CSV table of C-alpha atoms and ligand atoms in Angstrom, one decimal:
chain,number,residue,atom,x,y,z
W,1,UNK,CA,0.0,0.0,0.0
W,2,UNK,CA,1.3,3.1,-0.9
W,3,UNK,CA,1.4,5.8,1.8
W,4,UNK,CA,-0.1,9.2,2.2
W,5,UNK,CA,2.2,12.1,0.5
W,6,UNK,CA,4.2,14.5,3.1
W,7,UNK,CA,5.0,17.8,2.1
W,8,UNK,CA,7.9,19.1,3.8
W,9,UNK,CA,7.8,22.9,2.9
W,10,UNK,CA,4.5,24.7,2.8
W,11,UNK,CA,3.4,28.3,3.7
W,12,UNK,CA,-0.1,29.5,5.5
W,13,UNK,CA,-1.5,32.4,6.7
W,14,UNK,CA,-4.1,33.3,10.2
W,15,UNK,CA,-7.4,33.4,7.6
W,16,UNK,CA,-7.3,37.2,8.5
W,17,UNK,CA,-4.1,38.0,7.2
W,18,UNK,CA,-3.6,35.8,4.4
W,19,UNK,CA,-4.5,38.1,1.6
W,20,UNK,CA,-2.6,41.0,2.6
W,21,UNK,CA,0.4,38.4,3.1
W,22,UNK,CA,0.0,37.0,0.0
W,23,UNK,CA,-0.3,40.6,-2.1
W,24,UNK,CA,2.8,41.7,-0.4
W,25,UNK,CA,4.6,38.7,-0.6
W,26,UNK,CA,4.0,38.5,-4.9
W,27,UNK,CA,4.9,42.1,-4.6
W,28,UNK,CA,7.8,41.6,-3.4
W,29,UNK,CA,9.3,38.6,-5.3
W,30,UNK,CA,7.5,39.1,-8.1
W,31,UNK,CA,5.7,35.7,-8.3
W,32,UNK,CA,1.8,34.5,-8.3
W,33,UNK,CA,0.3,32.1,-5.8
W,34,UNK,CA,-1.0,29.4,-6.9
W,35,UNK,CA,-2.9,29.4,-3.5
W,36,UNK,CA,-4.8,32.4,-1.7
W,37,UNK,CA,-2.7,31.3,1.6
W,38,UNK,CA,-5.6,30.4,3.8
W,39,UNK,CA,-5.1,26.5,5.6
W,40,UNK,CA,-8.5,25.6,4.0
W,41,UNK,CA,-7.2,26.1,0.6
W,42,UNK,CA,-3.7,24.2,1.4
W,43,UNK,CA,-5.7,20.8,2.8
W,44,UNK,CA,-7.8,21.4,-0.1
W,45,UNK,CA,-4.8,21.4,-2.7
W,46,UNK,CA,-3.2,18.6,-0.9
W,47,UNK,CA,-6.5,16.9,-1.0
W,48,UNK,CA,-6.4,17.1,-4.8
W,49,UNK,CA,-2.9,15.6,-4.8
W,50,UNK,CA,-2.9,12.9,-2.5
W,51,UNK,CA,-1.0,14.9,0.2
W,52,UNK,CA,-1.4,13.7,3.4
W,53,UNK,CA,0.7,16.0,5.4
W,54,UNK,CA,1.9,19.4,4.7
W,55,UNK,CA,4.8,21.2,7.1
W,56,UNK,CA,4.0,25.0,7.3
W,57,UNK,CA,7.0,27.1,7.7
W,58,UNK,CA,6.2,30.5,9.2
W,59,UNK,CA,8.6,33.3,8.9
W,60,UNK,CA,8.7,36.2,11.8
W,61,UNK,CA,9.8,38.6,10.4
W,62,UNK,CA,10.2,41.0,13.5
W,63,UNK,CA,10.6,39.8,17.0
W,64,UNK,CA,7.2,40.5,18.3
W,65,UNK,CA,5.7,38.0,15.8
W,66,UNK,CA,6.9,34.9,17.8
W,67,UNK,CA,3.8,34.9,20.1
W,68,UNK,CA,1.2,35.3,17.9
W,69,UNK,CA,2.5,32.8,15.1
W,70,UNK,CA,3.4,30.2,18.3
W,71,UNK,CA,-0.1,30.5,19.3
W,72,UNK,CA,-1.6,30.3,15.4
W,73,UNK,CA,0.8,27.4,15.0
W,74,UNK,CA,-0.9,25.0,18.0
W,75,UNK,CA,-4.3,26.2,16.7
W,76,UNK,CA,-3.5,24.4,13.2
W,77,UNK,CA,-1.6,21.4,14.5
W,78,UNK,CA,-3.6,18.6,13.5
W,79,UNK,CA,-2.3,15.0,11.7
W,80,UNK,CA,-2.5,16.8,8.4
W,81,UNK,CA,-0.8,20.5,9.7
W,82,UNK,CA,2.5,20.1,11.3
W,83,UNK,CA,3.4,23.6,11.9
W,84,UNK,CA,7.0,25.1,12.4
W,85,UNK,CA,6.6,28.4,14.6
W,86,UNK,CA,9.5,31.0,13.9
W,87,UNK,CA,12.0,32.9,16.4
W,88,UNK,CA,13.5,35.5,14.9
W,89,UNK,CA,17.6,35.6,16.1
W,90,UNK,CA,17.3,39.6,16.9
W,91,UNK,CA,14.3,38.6,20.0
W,92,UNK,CA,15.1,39.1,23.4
W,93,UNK,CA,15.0,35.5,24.2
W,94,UNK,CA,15.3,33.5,21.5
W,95,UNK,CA,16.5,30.3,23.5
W,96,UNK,CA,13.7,30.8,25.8
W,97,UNK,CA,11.7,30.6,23.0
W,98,UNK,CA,12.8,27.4,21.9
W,99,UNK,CA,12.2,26.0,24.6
W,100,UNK,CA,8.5,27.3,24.6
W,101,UNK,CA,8.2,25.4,21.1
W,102,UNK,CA,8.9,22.2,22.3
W,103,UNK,CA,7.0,22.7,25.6
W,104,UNK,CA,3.9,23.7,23.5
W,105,UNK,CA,4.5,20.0,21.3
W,106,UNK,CA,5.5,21.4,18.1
W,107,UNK,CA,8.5,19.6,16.4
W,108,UNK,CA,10.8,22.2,15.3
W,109,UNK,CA,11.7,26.0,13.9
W,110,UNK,CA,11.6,27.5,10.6
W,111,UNK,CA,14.4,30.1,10.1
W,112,UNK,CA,15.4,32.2,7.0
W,113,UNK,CA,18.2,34.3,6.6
W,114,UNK,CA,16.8,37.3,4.2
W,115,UNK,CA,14.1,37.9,5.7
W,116,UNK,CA,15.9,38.0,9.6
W,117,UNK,CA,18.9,39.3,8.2
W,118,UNK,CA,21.2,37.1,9.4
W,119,UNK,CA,23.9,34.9,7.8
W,120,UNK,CA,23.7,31.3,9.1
W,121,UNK,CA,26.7,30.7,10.8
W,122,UNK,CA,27.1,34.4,12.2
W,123,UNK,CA,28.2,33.7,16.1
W,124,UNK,CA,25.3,35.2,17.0
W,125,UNK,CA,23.1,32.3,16.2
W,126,UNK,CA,25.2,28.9,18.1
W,127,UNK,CA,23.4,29.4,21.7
W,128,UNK,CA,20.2,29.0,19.7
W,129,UNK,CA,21.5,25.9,17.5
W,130,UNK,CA,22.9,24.5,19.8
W,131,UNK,CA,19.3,24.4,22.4
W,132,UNK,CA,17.1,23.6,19.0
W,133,UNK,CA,19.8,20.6,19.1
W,134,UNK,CA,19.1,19.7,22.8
W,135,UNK,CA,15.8,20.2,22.4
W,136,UNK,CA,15.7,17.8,19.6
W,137,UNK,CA,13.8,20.1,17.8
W,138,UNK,CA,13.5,20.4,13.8
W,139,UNK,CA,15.3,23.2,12.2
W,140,UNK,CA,14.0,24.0,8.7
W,141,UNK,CA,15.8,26.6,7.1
W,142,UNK,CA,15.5,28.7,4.0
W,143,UNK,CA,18.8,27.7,2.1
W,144,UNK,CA,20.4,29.3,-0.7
W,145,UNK,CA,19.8,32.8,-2.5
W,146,UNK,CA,16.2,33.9,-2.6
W,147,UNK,CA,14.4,35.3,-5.4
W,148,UNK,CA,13.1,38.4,-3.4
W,149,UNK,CA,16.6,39.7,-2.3
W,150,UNK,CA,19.7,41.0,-3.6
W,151,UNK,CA,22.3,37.7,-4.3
W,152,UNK,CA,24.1,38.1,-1.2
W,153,UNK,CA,25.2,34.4,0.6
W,154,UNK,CA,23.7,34.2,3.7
W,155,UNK,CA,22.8,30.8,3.7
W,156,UNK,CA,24.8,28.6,1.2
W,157,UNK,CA,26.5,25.5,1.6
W,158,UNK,CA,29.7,27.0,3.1
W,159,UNK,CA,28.1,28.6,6.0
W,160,UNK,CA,25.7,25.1,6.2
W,161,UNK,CA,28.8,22.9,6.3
W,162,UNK,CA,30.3,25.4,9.0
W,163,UNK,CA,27.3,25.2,11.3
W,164,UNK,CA,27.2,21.5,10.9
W,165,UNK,CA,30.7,21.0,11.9
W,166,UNK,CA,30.2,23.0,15.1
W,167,UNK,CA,26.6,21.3,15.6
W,168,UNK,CA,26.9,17.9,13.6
W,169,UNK,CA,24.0,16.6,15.5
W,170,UNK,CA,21.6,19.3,14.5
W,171,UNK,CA,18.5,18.7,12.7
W,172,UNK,CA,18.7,20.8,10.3
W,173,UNK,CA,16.8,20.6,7.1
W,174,UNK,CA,17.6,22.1,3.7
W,175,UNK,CA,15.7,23.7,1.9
W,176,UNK,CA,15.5,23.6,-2.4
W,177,UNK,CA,17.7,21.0,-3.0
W,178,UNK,CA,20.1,22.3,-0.5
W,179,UNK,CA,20.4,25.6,-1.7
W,180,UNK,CA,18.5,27.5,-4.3
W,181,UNK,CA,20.1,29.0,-7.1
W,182,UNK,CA,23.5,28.0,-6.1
W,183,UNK,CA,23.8,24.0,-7.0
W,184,UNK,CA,27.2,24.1,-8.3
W,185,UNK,CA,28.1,24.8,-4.2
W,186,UNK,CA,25.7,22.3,-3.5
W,187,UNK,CA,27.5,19.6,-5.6
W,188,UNK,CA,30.5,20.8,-4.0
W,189,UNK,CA,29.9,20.7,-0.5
W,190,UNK,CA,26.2,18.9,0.6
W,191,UNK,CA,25.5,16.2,-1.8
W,192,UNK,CA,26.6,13.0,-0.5
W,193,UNK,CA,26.2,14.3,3.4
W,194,UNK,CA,23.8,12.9,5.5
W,195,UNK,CA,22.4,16.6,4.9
W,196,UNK,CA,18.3,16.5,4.5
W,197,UNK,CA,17.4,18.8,1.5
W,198,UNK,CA,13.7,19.7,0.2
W,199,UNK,CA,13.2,19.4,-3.4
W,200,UNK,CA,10.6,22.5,-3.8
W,201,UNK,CA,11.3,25.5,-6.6
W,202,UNK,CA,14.4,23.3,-7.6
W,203,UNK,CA,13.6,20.5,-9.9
W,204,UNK,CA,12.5,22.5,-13.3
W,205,UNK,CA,14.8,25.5,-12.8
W,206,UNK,CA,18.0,22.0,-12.5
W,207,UNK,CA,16.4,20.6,-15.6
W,208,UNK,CA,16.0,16.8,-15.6
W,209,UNK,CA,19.5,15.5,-16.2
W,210,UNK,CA,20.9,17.4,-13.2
W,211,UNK,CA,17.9,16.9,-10.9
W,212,UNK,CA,18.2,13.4,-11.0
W,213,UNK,CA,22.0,12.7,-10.8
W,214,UNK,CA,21.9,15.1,-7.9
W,215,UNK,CA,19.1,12.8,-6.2
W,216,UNK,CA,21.0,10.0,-6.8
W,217,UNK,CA,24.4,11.2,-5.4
W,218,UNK,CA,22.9,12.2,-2.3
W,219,UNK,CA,22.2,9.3,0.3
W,220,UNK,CA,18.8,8.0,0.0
W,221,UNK,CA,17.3,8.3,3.0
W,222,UNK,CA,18.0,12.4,2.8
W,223,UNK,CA,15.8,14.0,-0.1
W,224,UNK,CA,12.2,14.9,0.7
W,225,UNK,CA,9.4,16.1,-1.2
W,226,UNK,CA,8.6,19.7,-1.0
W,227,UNK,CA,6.5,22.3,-2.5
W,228,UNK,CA,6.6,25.6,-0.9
W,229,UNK,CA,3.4,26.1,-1.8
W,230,UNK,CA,1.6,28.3,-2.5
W,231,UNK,CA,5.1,29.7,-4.3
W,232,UNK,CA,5.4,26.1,-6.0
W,233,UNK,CA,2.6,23.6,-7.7
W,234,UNK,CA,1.7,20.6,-5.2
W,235,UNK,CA,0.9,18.8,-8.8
W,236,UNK,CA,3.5,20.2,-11.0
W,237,UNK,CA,6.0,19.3,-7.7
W,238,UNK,CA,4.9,15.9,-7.7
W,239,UNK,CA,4.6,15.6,-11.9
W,240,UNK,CA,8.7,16.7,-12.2
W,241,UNK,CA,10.1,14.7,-9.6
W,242,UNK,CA,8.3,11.6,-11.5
W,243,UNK,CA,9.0,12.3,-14.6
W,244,UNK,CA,12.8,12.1,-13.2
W,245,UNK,CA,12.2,8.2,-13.2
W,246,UNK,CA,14.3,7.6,-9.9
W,247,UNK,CA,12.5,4.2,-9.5
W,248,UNK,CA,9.6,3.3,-7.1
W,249,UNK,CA,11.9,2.8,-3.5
W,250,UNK,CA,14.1,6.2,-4.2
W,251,UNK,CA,10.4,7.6,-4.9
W,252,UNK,CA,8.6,6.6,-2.0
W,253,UNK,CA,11.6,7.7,0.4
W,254,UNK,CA,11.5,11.3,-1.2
W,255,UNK,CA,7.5,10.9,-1.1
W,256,UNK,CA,6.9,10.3,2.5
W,257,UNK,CA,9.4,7.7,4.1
W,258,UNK,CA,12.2,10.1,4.7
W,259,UNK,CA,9.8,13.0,5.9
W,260,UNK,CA,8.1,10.5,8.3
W,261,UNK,CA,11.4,9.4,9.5
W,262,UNK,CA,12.5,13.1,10.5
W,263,UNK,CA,9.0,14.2,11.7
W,264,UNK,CA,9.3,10.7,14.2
W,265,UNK,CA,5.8,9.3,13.1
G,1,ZN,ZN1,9.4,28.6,1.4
């Protein structure tokens, strides 16, 4: 029996604020939603698809916003919604924070480095790996250049590799095949780590050949599907990683074997 899809990198909104969110956020990177950013319309698309599961990564983008997305974020946990609240690294407490995250249940954090202005391995940021690590908690993290902002590195494989050697037992998770926009670095330095990376925005921008001889250099048990919907297709996600014919086990583990295995279900 084949298993319920699990979608590794998704975004929602709070129902009130999702269509401001979503104007500002095509605004600003000048890209369309395929999705109006409300939770109902996610389980609806994943519905469509087959997609069990969806991981919604929420991004505070000032301090202040931990609270209120922490709170959102246990409202929407359900089998289906496993949400990653966000700490921003400028808060007043951000390891006390962490530890509120996994008191409240969740499983982990999402971080991203344009939008917090930070560069992953900036000093500044250990304390708080190195509690996420304790904790055991998740960290998903927006990985390579980003469409919206100037093509500065704040998160490439370099800096990954660097946190990862001063936290190897982190849980950190990768996002578009390890870093977006900037494979060659990938190739160089993640693929072939025990490294998880996401697969959303990547595979069509790679083109097939690449795509699929990057999947298979990397261990097998680290690839997982993602969309980050509503920026990515849930369908067209799912149609180009099939169409890279990586056989039925290696498509299964990037389906929802790997992604159960990190989420501990
Ligand atoms: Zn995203």
């Amino acid at each position: 029996m084949s298993q319920a899809i699990i979608d590794f990198h998704a975004h929602a909104f709070p129902d009130a604020l999702a269509a401001r969110a979503i104007s500002q956020l095509e605004h600003g990177g000048g890209v369309k939603a395929f999705l109006d950013g409300r939770v109902a319309s996610l389980l609806a698309a994943m519905d469509s698809v087959g997609i069990g599961t969806s991981v919604i990564c929420s991004i505070a983008t000032k301090p202040e916003q931990f609270g209120p997305i922490l709170k959102w974020s246990q409202q929407i946990a359900s089998p289906r919604i496993v949400p990653l609240p966000s700490i921003h690294p400028k808060a007043a407490d951000p390891i006390g924070q962490a530890r509120r995250v996994a008191e409240a249940g969740l499983l982990g954090i999402k971080l991203h480095p344009y939008y917090q202005e930070f560069d992953l391995d900036d000093e500044a940021l250990f304390p708080l790996y190195r509690v996420i690590d304790e904790l055991g908690l998740l960290l998903v993290c927006h990985t390579g250049f980003d469409f919206a902002f100037p093509r500065d590195r704040k998160g490439d494989p370099v800096r990954i590799r660097r946190v990862l050697e001063r936290v190897p037992t982190l849980r950190l998770v990768t996002t578009h095949m390890g870093a977006w926009d900037d494979w060659d670095e990938v190739e160089k330095h993640l693929i072939g780590q025990p490294i998880p990376m996401d697969i959303s925005l990547s595979l069509d921008l790679l083109g097939q050949p690449r795509a699929r001889a990057m999947i298979l250099a990397h261990p097998a048990d680290r690839v997982v599907y993602g969309t980050d919907s509503p920026w990515g297709s849930q369908a067209g996600t799912l149609q180009a990683l099939r169409a890279l014919d990586l056989g039925e086990e290696r498509e299964q583990a990037i389906l929802w074997k790997n992604a159960q295995a990190l989420l501990g279900r």
